[in-house]
Amino acid sequence: MQLDTTPCGPVEVSYVVNGPIETNTYFAISGTEAVVVDPAWAGEGLAQSFAAAHPDVRIVAIVCTHGHADHVGGVAGMRRALGPGVPYLLPADDSQIPAVNIAHQRSAWGIETEDPGAPDRLIAEGDVIAFGDAALQVIAAPGHTPGGVVLFCPAEGGPVAFVGDTLFPGSHGRTDLAGGDEAAIRESLARLGRLLPPKTTCLVGHGPSTTVERELASNPFLQGV
């Protein structure tokens, strides 16, 4: 895959930590349009808070990096709040994951999560999600789930990548859940280390952000890339 690293317009990224597993829900804004990445919980509230803070910005897509319940739990509420004109996008190879993982979280931890419903669009590597003067480029990153993706944006102020639960500072996401694959996630991390510019800020699914440069220097799963 060849990434387009040509800087686009400025992109403002904000986030909210929400849901029972403290997931990072991101809002990427370019001009008067925004994309929501991984709405974890209480989707109506997320939509209302964003509208109050950004009355002149329109959300044009809801995108999930993978299908786990703690990353799709707010989708149904956001769809109700935003209306049918705002599509919900999910990786194609994770189309069955939400139902499986929602049932797992219910049985394992007693967490009830609303079904997000059928996605309006299934995404895969090479797809582009445009908003304002910017776009998210879809990179396949299986391992945490079969269809997990990373969303790369060469923003004017510096490239960013929404990495979901594929990469964490110094480590990687779990591979012991249904559909997880340790060999695949190691391969995905090595590939990301080669594909993404070193100055890319990696916005992770839980906890603090990191950079590709930092991970290449300190993350044992990216050593030797």
PDB file of N, CA, C and O in Angstrom, residues 32-69:
ATOM      1  N   THR A  32     -15.830  22.870   8.182  1.00  0.00           N
ATOM      2  CA  THR A  32     -17.170  22.775   8.776  1.00  0.00           C
ATOM      3  C   THR A  32     -17.677  21.338   8.846  1.00  0.00           C
ATOM      4  O   THR A  32     -18.874  21.109   9.060  1.00  0.00           O
ATOM      5  N   GLU A  33     -16.769  20.355   8.664  1.00  0.00           N
ATOM      6  CA  GLU A  33     -17.181  18.954   8.706  1.00  0.00           C
ATOM      7  C   GLU A  33     -16.327  18.176   9.696  1.00  0.00           C
ATOM      8  O   GLU A  33     -15.168  18.506   9.934  1.00  0.00           O
ATOM      9  N   ALA A  34     -16.921  17.126  10.245  1.00  0.00           N
ATOM     10  CA  ALA A  34     -16.223  16.309  11.236  1.00  0.00           C
ATOM     11  C   ALA A  34     -16.548  14.841  11.043  1.00  0.00           C
ATOM     12  O   ALA A  34     -17.601  14.472  10.498  1.00  0.00           O
ATOM     13  N   VAL A  35     -15.626  14.012  11.512  1.00  0.00           N
ATOM     14  CA  VAL A  35     -15.823  12.566  11.559  1.00  0.00           C
ATOM     15  C   VAL A  35     -15.670  12.128  13.010  1.00  0.00           C
ATOM     16  O   VAL A  35     -14.756  12.595  13.713  1.00  0.00           O
ATOM     17  N   VAL A  36     -16.543  11.244  13.469  1.00  0.00           N
ATOM     18  CA  VAL A  36     -16.442  10.666  14.803  1.00  0.00           C
ATOM     19  C   VAL A  36     -15.788   9.297  14.678  1.00  0.00           C
ATOM     20  O   VAL A  36     -16.209   8.479  13.860  1.00  0.00           O
ATOM     21  N   VAL A  37     -14.759   9.056  15.476  1.00  0.00           N
ATOM     22  CA  VAL A  37     -14.067   7.772  15.453  1.00  0.00           C
ATOM     23  C   VAL A  37     -14.291   7.058  16.778  1.00  0.00           C
ATOM     24  O   VAL A  37     -13.975   7.590  17.840  1.00  0.00           O
ATOM     25  N   ASP A  38     -14.868   5.878  16.724  1.00  0.00           N
ATOM     26  CA  ASP A  38     -15.081   5.003  17.878  1.00  0.00           C
ATOM     27  C   ASP A  38     -15.962   5.604  18.970  1.00  0.00           C
ATOM     28  O   ASP A  38     -15.527   5.790  20.120  1.00  0.00           O
ATOM     29  N   PRO A  39     -17.222   5.904  18.656  1.00  0.00           N
ATOM     30  CA  PRO A  39     -18.135   6.377  19.707  1.00  0.00           C
ATOM     31  C   PRO A  39     -18.463   5.237  20.666  1.00  0.00           C
ATOM     32  O   PRO A  39     -19.171   4.308  20.323  1.00  0.00           O
ATOM     33  N   ALA A  40     -17.950   5.335  21.871  1.00  0.00           N
ATOM     34  CA  ALA A  40     -17.956   4.189  22.771  1.00  0.00           C
ATOM     35  C   ALA A  40     -19.265   3.981  23.528  1.00  0.00           C
ATOM     36  O   ALA A  40     -19.633   2.847  23.823  1.00  0.00           O
ATOM     37  N   TRP A  41     -19.948   5.060  23.844  1.00  0.00           N
ATOM     38  CA  TRP A  41     -21.042   4.933  24.804  1.00  0.00           C
ATOM     39  C   TRP A  41     -21.903   6.189  24.717  1.00  0.00           C
ATOM     40  O   TRP A  41     -21.417   7.248  24.324  1.00  0.00           O
ATOM     41  N   ALA A  42     -23.146   6.093  25.100  1.00  0.00           N
ATOM     42  CA  ALA A  42     -24.033   7.260  25.240  1.00  0.00           C
ATOM     43  C   ALA A  42     -23.950   8.167  24.020  1.00  0.00           C
ATOM     44  O   ALA A  42     -23.601   9.340  24.111  1.00  0.00           O
ATOM     45  N   GLY A  43     -24.282   7.614  22.867  1.00  0.00           N
ATOM     46  CA  GLY A  43     -24.110   8.338  21.621  1.00  0.00           C
ATOM     47  C   GLY A  43     -24.904   9.619  21.509  1.00  0.00           C
ATOM     48  O   GLY A  43     -24.427  10.606  20.939  1.00  0.00           O
ATOM     49  N   GLU A  44     -26.127   9.633  22.047  1.00  0.00           N
ATOM     50  CA  GLU A  44     -26.904  10.872  22.007  1.00  0.00           C
ATOM     51  C   GLU A  44     -26.175  11.996  22.729  1.00  0.00           C
ATOM     52  O   GLU A  44     -26.102  13.123  22.246  1.00  0.00           O
ATOM     53  N   GLY A  45     -25.625  11.676  23.901  1.00  0.00           N
ATOM     54  CA  GLY A  45     -24.895  12.685  24.665  1.00  0.00           C
ATOM     55  C   GLY A  45     -23.648  13.166  23.942  1.00  0.00           C
ATOM     56  O   GLY A  45     -23.334  14.361  23.968  1.00  0.00           O
ATOM     57  N   LEU A  46     -22.951  12.247  23.291  1.00  0.00           N
ATOM     58  CA  LEU A  46     -21.771  12.642  22.521  1.00  0.00           C
ATOM     59  C   LEU A  46     -22.155  13.618  21.415  1.00  0.00           C
ATOM     60  O   LEU A  46     -21.494  14.636  21.203  1.00  0.00           O
ATOM     61  N   ALA A  47     -23.219  13.300  20.700  1.00  0.00           N
ATOM     62  CA  ALA A  47     -23.659  14.160  19.598  1.00  0.00           C
ATOM     63  C   ALA A  47     -24.105  15.525  20.109  1.00  0.00           C
ATOM     64  O   ALA A  47     -23.773  16.568  19.515  1.00  0.00           O
ATOM     65  N   GLN A  48     -24.831  15.539  21.216  1.00  0.00           N
ATOM     66  CA  GLN A  48     -25.328  16.800  21.751  1.00  0.00           C
ATOM     67  C   GLN A  48     -24.190  17.674  22.274  1.00  0.00           C
ATOM     68  O   GLN A  48     -24.164  18.891  22.034  1.00  0.00           O
ATOM     69  N   SER A  49     -23.234  17.068  22.967  1.00  0.00           N
ATOM     70  CA  SER A  49     -22.101  17.841  23.490  1.00  0.00           C
ATOM     71  C   SER A  49     -21.270  18.424  22.361  1.00  0.00           C
ATOM     72  O   SER A  49     -20.818  19.566  22.430  1.00  0.00           O
ATOM     73  N   PHE A  50     -21.066  17.625  21.302  1.00  0.00           N
ATOM     74  CA  PHE A  50     -20.287  18.122  20.175  1.00  0.00           C
ATOM     75  C   PHE A  50     -21.012  19.283  19.500  1.00  0.00           C
ATOM     76  O   PHE A  50     -20.392  20.304  19.165  1.00  0.00           O
ATOM     77  N   ALA A  51     -22.309  19.152  19.296  1.00  0.00           N
ATOM     78  CA  ALA A  51     -23.076  20.216  18.645  1.00  0.00           C
ATOM     79  C   ALA A  51     -23.043  21.502  19.449  1.00  0.00           C
ATOM     80  O   ALA A  51     -22.946  22.604  18.884  1.00  0.00           O
ATOM     81  N   ALA A  52     -23.085  21.370  20.775  1.00  0.00           N
ATOM     82  CA  ALA A  52     -23.040  22.564  21.619  1.00  0.00           C
ATOM     83  C   ALA A  52     -21.689  23.258  21.539  1.00  0.00           C
ATOM     84  O   ALA A  52     -21.606  24.487  21.539  1.00  0.00           O
ATOM     85  N   ALA A  53     -20.627  22.474  21.448  1.00  0.00           N
ATOM     86  CA  ALA A  53     -19.272  23.044  21.393  1.00  0.00           C
ATOM     87  C   ALA A  53     -18.894  23.528  19.999  1.00  0.00           C
ATOM     88  O   ALA A  53     -18.060  24.425  19.860  1.00  0.00           O
ATOM     89  N   HIS A  54     -19.517  22.931  18.971  1.00  0.00           N
ATOM     90  CA  HIS A  54     -19.163  23.256  17.577  1.00  0.00           C
ATOM     91  C   HIS A  54     -20.443  23.441  16.758  1.00  0.00           C
ATOM     92  O   HIS A  54     -20.746  22.632  15.880  1.00  0.00           O
ATOM     93  N   PRO A  55     -21.183  24.513  17.008  1.00  0.00           N
ATOM     94  CA  PRO A  55     -22.487  24.672  16.349  1.00  0.00           C
ATOM     95  C   PRO A  55     -22.407  24.816  14.834  1.00  0.00           C
ATOM     96  O   PRO A  55     -23.402  24.574  14.142  1.00  0.00           O
ATOM     97  N   ASP A  56     -21.261  25.189  14.301  1.00  0.00           N
ATOM     98  CA  ASP A  56     -21.132  25.397  12.862  1.00  0.00           C
ATOM     99  C   ASP A  56     -20.475  24.213  12.153  1.00  0.00           C
ATOM    100  O   ASP A  56     -20.147  24.301  10.964  1.00  0.00           O
ATOM    101  N   VAL A  57     -20.275  23.109  12.876  1.00  0.00           N
ATOM    102  CA  VAL A  57     -19.616  21.938  12.299  1.00  0.00           C
ATOM    103  C   VAL A  57     -20.626  20.796  12.184  1.00  0.00           C
ATOM    104  O   VAL A  57     -21.359  20.509  13.130  1.00  0.00           O
ATOM    105  N   ARG A  58     -20.624  20.138  11.037  1.00  0.00           N
ATOM    106  CA  ARG A  58     -21.562  19.038  10.775  1.00  0.00           C
ATOM    107  C   ARG A  58     -20.805  17.712  10.785  1.00  0.00           C
ATOM    108  O   ARG A  58     -19.792  17.561  10.093  1.00  0.00           O
ATOM    109  N   ILE A  59     -21.270  16.755  11.556  1.00  0.00           N
ATOM    110  CA  ILE A  59     -20.693  15.411  11.546  1.00  0.00           C
ATOM    111  C   ILE A  59     -21.156  14.709  10.275  1.00  0.00           C
ATOM    112  O   ILE A  59     -22.355  14.644   9.984  1.00  0.00           O
ATOM    113  N   VAL A  60     -20.176  14.183   9.495  1.00  0.00           N
ATOM    114  CA  VAL A  60     -20.514  13.577   8.208  1.00  0.00           C
ATOM    115  C   VAL A  60     -20.318  12.063   8.194  1.00  0.00           C
ATOM    116  O   VAL A  60     -20.720  11.402   7.228  1.00  0.00           O
ATOM    117  N   ALA A  61     -19.707  11.511   9.238  1.00  0.00           N
ATOM    118  CA  ALA A  61     -19.532  10.054   9.277  1.00  0.00           C
ATOM    119  C   ALA A  61     -19.212   9.601  10.692  1.00  0.00           C
ATOM    120  O   ALA A  61     -18.592  10.329  11.474  1.00  0.00           O
ATOM    121  N   ILE A  62     -19.640   8.380  11.007  1.00  0.00           N
ATOM    122  CA  ILE A  62     -19.293   7.680  12.244  1.00  0.00           C
ATOM    123  C   ILE A  62     -18.457   6.485  11.816  1.00  0.00           C
ATOM    124  O   ILE A  62     -18.932   5.624  11.074  1.00  0.00           O
ATOM    125  N   VAL A  63     -17.195   6.439  12.253  1.00  0.00           N
ATOM    126  CA  VAL A  63     -16.274   5.392  11.804  1.00  0.00           C
ATOM    127  C   VAL A  63     -15.735   4.625  13.004  1.00  0.00           C
ATOM    128  O   VAL A  63     -15.308   5.242  13.992  1.00  0.00           O
ATOM    129  N   CYS A  64     -15.729   3.312  12.919  1.00  0.00           N
ATOM    130  CA  CYS A  64     -15.172   2.488  13.990  1.00  0.00           C
ATOM    131  C   CYS A  64     -13.934   1.761  13.493  1.00  0.00           C
ATOM    132  O   CYS A  64     -13.945   1.169  12.409  1.00  0.00           O
ATOM    133  N   THR A  65     -12.872   1.798  14.298  1.00  0.00           N
ATOM    134  CA  THR A  65     -11.622   1.142  13.913  1.00  0.00           C
ATOM    135  C   THR A  65     -11.739  -0.372  13.969  1.00  0.00           C
ATOM    136  O   THR A  65     -10.989  -1.084  13.297  1.00  0.00           O
ATOM    137  N   HIS A  66     -12.658  -0.863  14.789  1.00  0.00           N
ATOM    138  CA  HIS A  66     -12.934  -2.301  14.862  1.00  0.00           C
ATOM    139  C   HIS A  66     -14.286  -2.488  15.537  1.00  0.00           C
ATOM    140  O   HIS A  66     -14.907  -1.513  15.968  1.00  0.00           O
ATOM    141  N   GLY A  67     -14.736  -3.747  15.621  1.00  0.00           N
ATOM    142  CA  GLY A  67     -16.113  -3.995  16.013  1.00  0.00           C
ATOM    143  C   GLY A  67     -16.372  -4.322  17.464  1.00  0.00           C
ATOM    144  O   GLY A  67     -17.490  -4.725  17.801  1.00  0.00           O
ATOM    145  N   HIS A  68     -15.395  -4.165  18.352  1.00  0.00           N
ATOM    146  CA  HIS A  68     -15.638  -4.494  19.758  1.00  0.00           C
ATOM    147  C   HIS A  68     -16.673  -3.551  20.380  1.00  0.00           C
ATOM    148  O   HIS A  68     -16.780  -2.376  20.016  1.00  0.00           O
ATOM    149  N   ALA A  69     -17.397  -4.102  21.352  1.00  0.00           N
ATOM    150  CA  ALA A  69     -18.511  -3.385  21.962  1.00  0.00           C
ATOM    151  C   ALA A  69     -18.111  -2.038  22.537  1.00  0.00           C
ATOM    152  O   ALA A  69     -18.872  -1.069  22.461  1.00  0.00           O
TER     153      ALA A  69
END
